[in-house]
Amino acid sequence: MPTTDHLAFGIDIGGSGIKGAPVDLTTGELTTDRVKIPTPQPSTPAAVIEVLGRLLAEFDEDDDAPVGLTFPAPVLHGGFPFVANLDQSWVGMNIEDEVRRELGREVVAMNDADAAGVAEAHYGAAKGVPGVVLLTTLGTGIGSALLVDGTLVPNTELGHLEIDGRDAESHASSAVREREDLSYPKWAKRLQRYYEVVEKLFSPDLIVVGGGVSRKHEKFLPLLTTRAPMVPAKLRNNAGIVGAAYRAAELTR
Ligand code: BGC
């Protein structure tokens, strides 16, 4: 199938899984089922890039489409200043150059929550919303994306706010809820404290809650009280893939 201008690839690289699919940028939908491969352990650059190659080969009919990659880390000038949930050997290398060299594809790397924010702003819960939108992803960590009139302020890293003397994500992420076997009401108390601090600092007009657990939003969103309306992400777990594909097309075409 020839590549068309409205098509790009998104690949979401997480601490436990690497998932990707081609995205139709006119609709923000995956053109086919996504493929998920477990993240290799240790998650070194060479091991992860090998998985990216395998994943792209599954869809080799689109081999000219740009590829957007998301990482669970801030991405600055093609590299990570630090990473919490991936092998430390990534820090300091230029990821875009390395992946481009190994896979021969046009690539753009970005933070995973930022990608979700871009996707929700273009196709989902934050579409056309003016003012300040804050998206948080609740997963292995807590990710954040800040949008001002639809424009992303990248790498906000609000999961690492220090609240009550500890790193916020180490107390309130979805992984912590699972690990400590917290009930939804108990977890909601931790989230409540988190969103209170975040609201105080940023006064958002809308808060969008993403990450895998947003599928179960009715179990915890009604337990939270915020000044700004709080809504579940619409693209759910595909938001990273879609946002990365959108950005890759935007920056390479
Ligand atoms: C990372 C962020 C990431 C978030 C969600 C945090 O630990 O520092 O960059 O967006 O996890 O994956």
Tab-separated table of C-alpha atoms and ligand atoms in Angstrom:
chain	number	residue	atom	x	y	z
A	1	MET	CA	0.000	0.000	0.000
A	2	PRO	CA	1.559	3.385	-0.869
A	3	THR	CA	2.098	5.807	1.993
A	4	THR	CA	-0.424	8.572	2.164
A	5	ASP	CA	-0.015	11.958	3.799
A	6	HIS	CA	-2.625	11.306	6.417
A	7	LEU	CA	-0.842	8.268	7.823
A	8	ALA	CA	1.883	8.067	10.498
A	9	PHE	CA	3.051	5.511	13.051
A	10	GLY	CA	2.822	5.845	16.775
A	11	ILE	CA	4.765	3.680	19.218
A	12	ASP	CA	4.275	4.007	22.941
A	13	ILE	CA	7.262	2.730	24.931
A	14	GLY	CA	6.427	1.972	28.542
A	15	GLY	CA	8.090	0.243	31.460
A	16	SER	CA	6.186	-2.998	30.779
A	17	GLY	CA	4.965	-2.912	27.165
A	18	ILE	CA	5.805	-1.407	23.770
A	19	LYS	CA	2.713	-0.905	21.650
A	20	GLY	CA	2.273	0.599	18.249
A	21	ALA	CA	0.025	1.017	15.239
A	22	PRO	CA	-0.460	3.126	12.133
A	23	VAL	CA	-2.728	6.101	12.754
A	24	ASP	CA	-5.108	7.828	10.368
A	25	LEU	CA	-4.446	11.478	11.158
A	26	THR	CA	-7.696	12.711	9.691
A	27	THR	CA	-9.686	10.790	12.303
A	28	GLY	CA	-7.108	10.101	15.039
A	29	GLU	CA	-7.959	6.407	14.834
A	30	LEU	CA	-5.696	3.398	14.513
A	31	THR	CA	-6.010	1.972	11.005
A	32	THR	CA	-5.584	-1.557	12.328
A	33	ASP	CA	-5.255	-3.336	15.665
A	34	ARG	CA	-2.219	-2.265	17.626
A	35	VAL	CA	0.611	-4.705	18.300
A	36	LYS	CA	2.013	-5.015	21.813
A	37	ILE	CA	5.373	-6.555	22.717
A	38	PRO	CA	6.624	-6.795	26.319
A	39	THR	CA	9.396	-4.318	27.115
A	40	PRO	CA	12.690	-6.249	27.221
A	41	GLN	CA	14.383	-6.432	30.616
A	42	PRO	CA	16.800	-4.795	31.055
A	43	SER	CA	15.250	-2.131	28.818
A	44	THR	CA	18.544	-1.031	27.238
A	45	PRO	CA	18.526	1.088	24.052
A	46	ALA	CA	19.743	-1.836	21.878
A	47	ALA	CA	17.074	-4.227	23.222
A	48	VAL	CA	14.259	-1.681	22.854
A	49	ILE	CA	15.335	-0.618	19.344
A	50	GLU	CA	15.339	-4.277	18.306
A	51	VAL	CA	11.706	-4.521	19.472
A	52	LEU	CA	10.826	-1.329	17.578
A	53	GLY	CA	12.202	-2.907	14.400
A	54	ARG	CA	10.125	-6.051	14.942
A	55	LEU	CA	7.032	-4.039	15.670
A	56	LEU	CA	7.380	-1.867	12.554
A	57	ALA	CA	7.984	-4.982	10.442
A	58	GLU	CA	4.480	-6.158	11.377
A	59	PHE	CA	3.125	-3.226	9.382
A	60	ASP	CA	5.762	-3.086	6.647
A	61	GLU	CA	3.331	-1.956	3.980
A	62	ASP	CA	3.654	1.605	5.353
A	63	ASP	CA	7.423	1.853	5.446
A	64	ASP	CA	7.687	5.529	4.484
A	65	ALA	CA	5.395	6.885	7.161
A	66	PRO	CA	7.114	8.917	9.890
A	67	VAL	CA	7.332	7.280	13.315
A	68	GLY	CA	6.482	8.992	16.577
A	69	LEU	CA	7.939	7.417	19.713
A	70	THR	CA	6.850	8.098	23.251
A	71	PHE	CA	9.038	7.526	26.300
A	72	PRO	CA	8.310	7.598	30.019
A	73	ALA	CA	10.776	10.464	30.443
A	74	PRO	CA	11.140	14.122	29.509
A	75	VAL	CA	12.570	14.413	25.980
A	76	LEU	CA	14.806	17.387	25.348
A	77	HIS	CA	16.596	17.923	22.022
A	78	GLY	CA	16.192	14.249	21.156
A	79	GLY	CA	17.460	12.843	24.474
A	80	PHE	CA	16.518	12.296	28.135
A	81	PRO	CA	17.877	14.465	30.947
A	82	PHE	CA	16.717	11.644	33.295
A	83	VAL	CA	14.466	8.586	33.225
A	84	ALA	CA	12.541	6.967	36.100
A	85	ASN	CA	11.005	3.800	34.622
A	86	LEU	CA	13.439	2.675	31.884
A	87	ASP	CA	17.066	1.511	31.879
A	88	GLN	CA	19.451	4.292	32.938
A	89	SER	CA	21.746	3.680	29.941
A	90	TRP	CA	19.373	5.787	27.792
A	91	VAL	CA	20.354	8.972	29.588
A	92	GLY	CA	22.673	11.178	27.541
A	93	MET	CA	22.229	9.565	24.105
A	94	ASN	CA	20.401	11.171	21.179
A	95	ILE	CA	17.504	8.794	20.795
A	96	GLU	CA	16.178	10.177	17.541
A	97	ASP	CA	19.580	9.885	15.819
A	98	GLU	CA	20.157	6.377	17.172
A	99	VAL	CA	16.745	5.041	16.171
A	100	ARG	CA	16.938	6.742	12.762
A	101	ARG	CA	20.323	5.137	12.131
A	102	GLU	CA	19.232	1.665	13.256
A	103	LEU	CA	15.810	1.576	11.619
A	104	GLY	CA	16.242	3.943	8.697
A	105	ARG	CA	13.004	5.729	9.507
A	106	GLU	CA	12.095	9.350	10.110
A	107	VAL	CA	11.488	9.481	13.888
A	108	VAL	CA	10.352	11.990	16.468
A	109	ALA	CA	10.656	11.222	20.196
A	110	MET	CA	8.506	12.794	22.876
A	111	ASN	CA	7.305	12.309	26.416
A	112	ASP	CA	4.434	9.815	26.752
A	113	ALA	CA	2.068	12.094	28.684
A	114	ASP	CA	2.794	14.964	26.283
A	115	ALA	CA	1.811	12.671	23.412
A	116	ALA	CA	-1.436	11.810	25.190
A	117	GLY	CA	-2.080	15.528	25.717
A	118	VAL	CA	-1.533	16.297	22.027
A	119	ALA	CA	-3.905	13.473	21.061
A	120	GLU	CA	-6.642	14.574	23.451
A	121	ALA	CA	-6.273	18.187	22.265
A	122	HIS	CA	-6.651	17.222	18.602
A	123	TYR	CA	-9.123	14.363	18.729
A	124	GLY	CA	-10.409	13.840	22.253
A	125	ALA	CA	-11.550	15.293	25.559
A	126	ALA	CA	-9.596	18.555	25.207
A	127	LYS	CA	-10.494	19.246	21.562
A	128	GLY	CA	-11.253	22.931	21.065
A	129	VAL	CA	-10.984	23.678	24.801
A	130	PRO	CA	-9.522	27.175	25.343
A	131	GLY	CA	-7.344	28.152	28.284
A	132	VAL	CA	-5.233	25.830	30.408
A	133	VAL	CA	-5.808	22.093	30.128
A	134	LEU	CA	-3.932	19.698	32.352
A	135	LEU	CA	-3.805	16.040	31.402
A	136	THR	CA	-2.443	13.505	33.845
A	137	THR	CA	-1.777	9.860	33.064
A	138	LEU	CA	-2.085	7.422	35.932
A	139	GLY	CA	-0.016	4.315	35.251
A	140	THR	CA	3.394	2.987	36.307
A	141	GLY	CA	4.201	6.621	37.064
A	142	ILE	CA	2.185	9.822	36.914
A	143	GLY	CA	2.661	11.738	33.682
A	144	SER	CA	1.485	15.248	32.885
A	145	ALA	CA	0.794	17.383	29.836
A	146	LEU	CA	0.017	21.073	30.025
A	147	LEU	CA	-1.776	22.710	27.113
A	148	VAL	CA	-2.462	26.405	26.734
A	149	ASP	CA	-5.077	27.162	24.073
A	150	GLY	CA	-4.186	23.826	22.486
A	151	THR	CA	-0.415	24.412	22.476
A	152	LEU	CA	1.699	22.002	24.483
A	153	VAL	CA	4.109	23.230	27.149
A	154	PRO	CA	6.349	20.131	27.044
A	155	ASN	CA	8.045	18.110	29.783
A	156	THR	CA	6.125	19.389	32.797
A	157	GLU	CA	6.856	16.217	34.883
A	158	LEU	CA	4.188	16.943	37.499
A	159	GLY	CA	4.276	13.331	38.681
A	160	HIS	CA	7.515	14.231	40.414
A	161	LEU	CA	6.126	17.096	42.452
A	162	GLU	CA	7.254	16.655	46.010
A	163	ILE	CA	4.103	16.500	48.126
A	164	ASP	CA	4.126	15.856	51.877
A	165	GLY	CA	7.814	15.048	51.668
A	166	ARG	CA	7.662	12.426	48.918
A	167	ASP	CA	7.713	12.105	45.156
A	168	ALA	CA	4.001	12.257	44.206
A	169	GLU	CA	4.027	9.282	41.808
A	170	SER	CA	5.655	7.038	44.408
A	171	HIS	CA	2.522	7.493	46.538
A	172	ALA	CA	-0.381	7.973	44.128
A	173	SER	CA	0.292	6.242	40.788
A	174	SER	CA	-1.911	3.421	39.584
A	175	ALA	CA	1.005	0.981	40.007
A	176	VAL	CA	1.197	1.938	43.694
A	177	ARG	CA	-2.541	1.271	44.050
A	178	GLU	CA	-1.985	-2.228	42.656
A	179	ARG	CA	1.195	-2.890	44.597
A	180	GLU	CA	-0.310	-1.845	47.929
A	181	ASP	CA	-3.673	-3.381	47.046
A	182	LEU	CA	-5.450	-0.106	47.854
A	183	SER	CA	-9.227	0.095	47.498
A	184	TYR	CA	-10.428	2.782	45.070
A	185	PRO	CA	-11.642	5.022	47.948
A	186	LYS	CA	-8.234	4.766	49.658
A	187	TRP	CA	-6.418	5.519	46.436
A	188	ALA	CA	-8.796	8.409	45.722
A	189	LYS	CA	-7.705	10.058	48.980
A	190	ARG	CA	-4.135	10.092	47.712
A	191	LEU	CA	-5.258	11.396	44.328
A	192	GLN	CA	-7.353	14.084	46.002
A	193	ARG	CA	-4.287	15.439	47.778
A	194	TYR	CA	-2.322	15.299	44.532
A	195	TYR	CA	-4.899	17.173	42.454
A	196	GLU	CA	-5.371	19.781	45.199
A	197	VAL	CA	-1.706	20.705	44.967
A	198	VAL	CA	-1.682	20.654	41.177
A	199	GLU	CA	-4.813	22.815	40.961
A	200	LYS	CA	-3.366	25.316	43.371
A	201	LEU	CA	-0.235	25.652	41.257
A	202	PHE	CA	-1.764	25.753	37.754
A	203	SER	CA	-5.470	26.710	38.040
A	204	PRO	CA	-6.428	24.611	35.008
A	205	ASP	CA	-9.751	25.130	33.201
A	206	LEU	CA	-10.047	21.399	32.584
A	207	ILE	CA	-8.351	18.290	33.968
A	208	VAL	CA	-8.223	15.199	31.742
A	209	VAL	CA	-7.370	11.880	33.371
A	210	GLY	CA	-5.679	9.266	31.184
A	211	GLY	CA	-3.636	6.090	31.553
A	212	GLY	CA	-4.892	2.503	31.527
A	213	VAL	CA	-6.921	2.959	34.701
A	214	SER	CA	-9.025	5.696	33.049
A	215	ARG	CA	-11.025	2.756	31.648
A	216	LYS	CA	-12.331	2.406	35.220
A	217	HIS	CA	-12.875	6.135	35.760
A	218	GLU	CA	-16.304	5.647	37.288
A	219	LYS	CA	-14.631	3.927	40.245
A	220	PHE	CA	-12.554	6.927	41.302
A	221	LEU	CA	-13.364	10.155	39.422
A	222	PRO	CA	-16.683	10.614	41.289
A	223	LEU	CA	-14.731	10.416	44.568
A	224	LEU	CA	-12.563	13.426	43.651
A	225	THR	CA	-13.502	17.060	44.198
A	226	THR	CA	-11.776	19.674	42.076
A	227	ARG	CA	-12.677	23.213	41.076
A	228	ALA	CA	-12.026	22.520	37.386
A	229	PRO	CA	-14.140	19.886	35.664
A	230	MET	CA	-12.360	16.546	35.572
A	231	VAL	CA	-13.052	14.163	32.685
A	232	PRO	CA	-11.641	10.827	31.520
A	233	ALA	CA	-9.416	10.822	28.440
A	234	LYS	CA	-11.322	9.819	25.326
A	235	LEU	CA	-8.557	8.003	23.501
A	236	ARG	CA	-7.813	5.956	26.605
A	237	ASN	CA	-4.787	3.761	26.179
A	238	ASN	CA	-4.232	4.708	22.525
A	239	ALA	CA	-3.637	8.380	23.264
A	240	GLY	CA	0.165	8.018	23.351
A	241	ILE	CA	0.254	6.212	20.004
A	242	VAL	CA	-2.051	8.740	18.352
A	243	GLY	CA	-0.313	11.825	19.771
A	244	ALA	CA	3.139	10.572	18.813
A	245	ALA	CA	2.003	9.830	15.261
A	246	TYR	CA	0.417	13.285	15.006
A	247	ARG	CA	3.598	14.994	16.204
A	248	ALA	CA	5.840	12.912	13.929
A	249	ALA	CA	3.798	13.962	10.903
A	250	GLU	CA	3.723	17.581	12.042
A	251	LEU	CA	7.488	17.802	12.545
A	252	THR	CA	8.710	15.796	9.556
A	253	ARG	CA	6.395	16.882	6.747
B	1	BGC	C1	8.238	10.119	34.105
B	1	BGC	C2	7.444	10.945	33.125
B	1	BGC	C3	6.353	10.094	32.493
B	1	BGC	C4	5.503	9.436	33.552
B	1	BGC	C5	4.466	8.492	32.954
B	1	BGC	C6	7.292	9.510	35.110
B	1	BGC	O1	8.017	8.717	36.008
B	1	BGC	O2	9.222	10.917	34.770
B	1	BGC	O3	8.294	11.444	32.124
B	1	BGC	O4	5.554	10.895	31.654
B	1	BGC	O5	6.315	8.699	34.451
B	1	BGC	O6	5.062	7.472	32.242
